[in-house]
Short mmCIF file of C-alpha atoms in Angstrom, two decimals:
data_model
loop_
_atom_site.label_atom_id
_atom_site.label_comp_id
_atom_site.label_asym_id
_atom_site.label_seq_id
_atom_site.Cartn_x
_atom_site.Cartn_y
_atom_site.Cartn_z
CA UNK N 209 2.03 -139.28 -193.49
CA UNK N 210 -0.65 -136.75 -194.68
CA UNK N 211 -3.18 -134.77 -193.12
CA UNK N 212 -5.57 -137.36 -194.69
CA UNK N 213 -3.96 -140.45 -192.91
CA UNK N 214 -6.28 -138.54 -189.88
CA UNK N 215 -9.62 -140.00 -189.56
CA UNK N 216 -11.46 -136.76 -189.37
CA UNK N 217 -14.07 -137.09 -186.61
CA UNK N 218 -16.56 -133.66 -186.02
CA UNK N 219 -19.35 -134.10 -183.15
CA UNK N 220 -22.62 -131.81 -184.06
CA UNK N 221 -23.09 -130.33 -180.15
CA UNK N 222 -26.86 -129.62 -181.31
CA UNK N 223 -27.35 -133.88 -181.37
CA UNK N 224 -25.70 -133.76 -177.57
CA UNK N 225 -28.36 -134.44 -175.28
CA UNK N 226 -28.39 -134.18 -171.36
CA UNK N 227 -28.01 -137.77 -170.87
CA UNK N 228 -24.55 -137.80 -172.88
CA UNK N 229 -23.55 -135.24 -170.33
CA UNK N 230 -24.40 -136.66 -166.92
CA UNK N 231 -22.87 -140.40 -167.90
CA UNK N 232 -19.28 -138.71 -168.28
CA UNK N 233 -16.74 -139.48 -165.55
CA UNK N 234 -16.60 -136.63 -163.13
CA UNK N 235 -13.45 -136.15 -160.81
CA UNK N 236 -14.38 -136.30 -157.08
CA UNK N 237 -15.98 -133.25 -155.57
CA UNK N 238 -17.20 -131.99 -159.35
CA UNK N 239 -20.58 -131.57 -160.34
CA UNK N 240 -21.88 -133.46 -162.91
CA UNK N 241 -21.12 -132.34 -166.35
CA UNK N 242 -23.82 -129.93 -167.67
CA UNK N 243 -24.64 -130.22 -171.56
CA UNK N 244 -23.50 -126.41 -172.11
CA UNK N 245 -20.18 -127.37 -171.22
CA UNK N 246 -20.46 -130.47 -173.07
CA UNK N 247 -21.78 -128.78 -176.08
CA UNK N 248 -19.06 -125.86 -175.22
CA UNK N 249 -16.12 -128.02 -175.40
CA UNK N 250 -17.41 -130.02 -178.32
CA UNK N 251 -17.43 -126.39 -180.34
CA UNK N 252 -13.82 -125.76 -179.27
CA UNK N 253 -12.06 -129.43 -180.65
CA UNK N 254 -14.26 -128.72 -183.88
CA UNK N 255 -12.75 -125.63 -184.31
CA UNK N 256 -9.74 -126.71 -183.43
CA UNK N 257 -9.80 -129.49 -185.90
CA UNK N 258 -11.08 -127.23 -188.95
CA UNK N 259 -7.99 -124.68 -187.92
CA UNK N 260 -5.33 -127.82 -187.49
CA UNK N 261 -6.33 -129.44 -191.06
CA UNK N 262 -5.61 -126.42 -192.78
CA UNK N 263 -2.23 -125.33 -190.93
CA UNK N 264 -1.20 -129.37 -191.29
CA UNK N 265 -2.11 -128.68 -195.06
CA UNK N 266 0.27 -125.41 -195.61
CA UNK N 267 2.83 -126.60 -193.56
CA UNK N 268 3.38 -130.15 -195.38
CA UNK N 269 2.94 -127.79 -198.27
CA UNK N 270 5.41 -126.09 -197.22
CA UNK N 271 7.67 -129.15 -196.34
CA UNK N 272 7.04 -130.54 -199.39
CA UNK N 273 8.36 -127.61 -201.88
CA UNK N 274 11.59 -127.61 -198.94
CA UNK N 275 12.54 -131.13 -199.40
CA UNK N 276 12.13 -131.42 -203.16
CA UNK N 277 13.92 -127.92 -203.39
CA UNK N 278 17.35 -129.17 -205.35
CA UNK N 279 20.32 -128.25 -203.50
CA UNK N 280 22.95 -126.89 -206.42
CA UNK N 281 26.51 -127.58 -207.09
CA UNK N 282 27.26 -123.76 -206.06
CA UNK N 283 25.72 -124.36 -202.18
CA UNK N 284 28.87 -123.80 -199.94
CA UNK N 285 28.40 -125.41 -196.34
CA UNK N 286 26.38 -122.37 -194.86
CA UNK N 287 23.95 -122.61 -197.60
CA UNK N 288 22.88 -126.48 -196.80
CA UNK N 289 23.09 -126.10 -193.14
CA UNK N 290 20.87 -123.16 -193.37
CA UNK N 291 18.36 -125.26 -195.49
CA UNK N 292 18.79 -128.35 -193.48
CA UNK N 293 17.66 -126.27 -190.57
CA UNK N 294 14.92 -125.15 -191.95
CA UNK N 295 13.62 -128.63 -192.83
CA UNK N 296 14.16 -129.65 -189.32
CA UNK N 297 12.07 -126.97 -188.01
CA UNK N 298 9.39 -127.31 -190.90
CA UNK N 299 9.35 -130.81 -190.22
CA UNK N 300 9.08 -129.95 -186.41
CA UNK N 301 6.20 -127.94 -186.73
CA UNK N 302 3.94 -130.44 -189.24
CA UNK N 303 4.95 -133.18 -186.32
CA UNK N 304 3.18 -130.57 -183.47
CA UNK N 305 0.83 -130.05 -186.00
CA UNK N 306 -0.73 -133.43 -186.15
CA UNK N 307 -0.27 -134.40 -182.55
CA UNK N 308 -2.74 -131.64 -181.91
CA UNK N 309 -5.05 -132.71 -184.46
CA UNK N 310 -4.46 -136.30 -183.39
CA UNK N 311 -5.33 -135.16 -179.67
CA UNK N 312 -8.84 -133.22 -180.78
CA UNK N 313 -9.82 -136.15 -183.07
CA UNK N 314 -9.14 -138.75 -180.22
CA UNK N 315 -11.11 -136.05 -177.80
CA UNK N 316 -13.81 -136.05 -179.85
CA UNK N 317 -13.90 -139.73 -180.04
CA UNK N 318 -14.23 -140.12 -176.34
CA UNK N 319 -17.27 -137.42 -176.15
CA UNK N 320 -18.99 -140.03 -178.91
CA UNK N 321 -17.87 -142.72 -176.66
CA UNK N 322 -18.77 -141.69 -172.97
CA UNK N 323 -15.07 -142.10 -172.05
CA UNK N 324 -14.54 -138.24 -172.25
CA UNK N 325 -13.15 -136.59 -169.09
CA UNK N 326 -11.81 -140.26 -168.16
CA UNK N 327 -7.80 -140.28 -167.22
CA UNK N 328 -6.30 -143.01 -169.66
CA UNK N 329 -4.27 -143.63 -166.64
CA UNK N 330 -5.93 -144.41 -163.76
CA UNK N 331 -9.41 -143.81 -165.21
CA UNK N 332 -10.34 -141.18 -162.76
CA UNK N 333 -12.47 -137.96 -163.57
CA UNK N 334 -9.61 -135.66 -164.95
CA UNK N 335 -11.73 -132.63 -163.46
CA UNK N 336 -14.32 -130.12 -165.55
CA UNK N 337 -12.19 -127.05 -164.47
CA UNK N 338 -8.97 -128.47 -166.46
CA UNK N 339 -11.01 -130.19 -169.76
CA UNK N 340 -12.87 -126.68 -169.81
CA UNK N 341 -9.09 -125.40 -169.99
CA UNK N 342 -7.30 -127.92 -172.19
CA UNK N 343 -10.20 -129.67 -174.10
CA UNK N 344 -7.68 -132.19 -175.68
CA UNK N 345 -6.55 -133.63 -171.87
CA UNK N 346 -6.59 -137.17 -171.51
CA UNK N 347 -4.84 -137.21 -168.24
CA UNK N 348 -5.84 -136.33 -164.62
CA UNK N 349 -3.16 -133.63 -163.04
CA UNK N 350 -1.30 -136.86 -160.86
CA UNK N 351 -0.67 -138.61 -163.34
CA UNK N 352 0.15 -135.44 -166.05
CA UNK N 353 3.05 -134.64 -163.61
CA UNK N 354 4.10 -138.40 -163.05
CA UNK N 355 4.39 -138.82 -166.85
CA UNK N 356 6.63 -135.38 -166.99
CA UNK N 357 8.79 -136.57 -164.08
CA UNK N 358 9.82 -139.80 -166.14
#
């Protein structure tokens, strides 16, 4: 899987209007969501998704040359764990990669949607304060720390 199996979705916060704000799910006791914060947030996942496409593009770069780098006859056994740990951790880090870019892209989805700021849980507001924090959040705090106690 490449950074182009990603559907690549970017949100242009000028075309946000008021109204797209004040239908998103609020968590009780928030205000409604203002556009600025809208619009805010909106510029944060697009950044974050121009910045992730080009890390997910050096690092399976990277992976690439590792895994198509021939291991020779004259490798003793320190020499190929040493590479196969590097691969692992290469391989670890284009995996984190495009989570996060998964995460942003399905973030920005949900703003185009109206389901932003929704928990995929139990479809209550996740909160402003938290989204304003971790933009890519799909889950209220409850049920964030139910899924981590499993």
């Amino acid at each position: 899987m490449s950074s182009t199996d990603v559907t690549i979705v970017v949100v242009d916060p000028a075309e946000l209007k008021p109204a797209d704000a004040k239908q998103l799910p609020v968590r009780e006791g928030d205000d409604a969501w203002k556009i600025s914060d809208l619009r805010q947030i909106v510029e944060v996942l697009n950044a974050d998704v121009e910045r992730l496409v080009a890390e997910l593009g050096v690092t399976e770069h990277e992976l690439d040359d590792l895994l198509h780098t021939s291991e020779g006859a004259g490798d003793d056994q320190a020499d190929a764990g040493s590479t196969a740990l590097e691969r692992e951790q290469e391989m670890s880090i284009v995996n984190n990669t495009r989570d996060m870019l998964e995460q942003s892209v399905d973030a920005l989805r949900r703003i185009k949607t109206g389901r932003y700021g929704a928990c995929q849980s139990c479809g209550q507001g996740i909160g402003r304060a938290r989204l304003m924090a971790f933009p890519r959040a799909n889950l209220c705090v409850a049920c964030k720390q139910r899924e981590e106690r499993r």
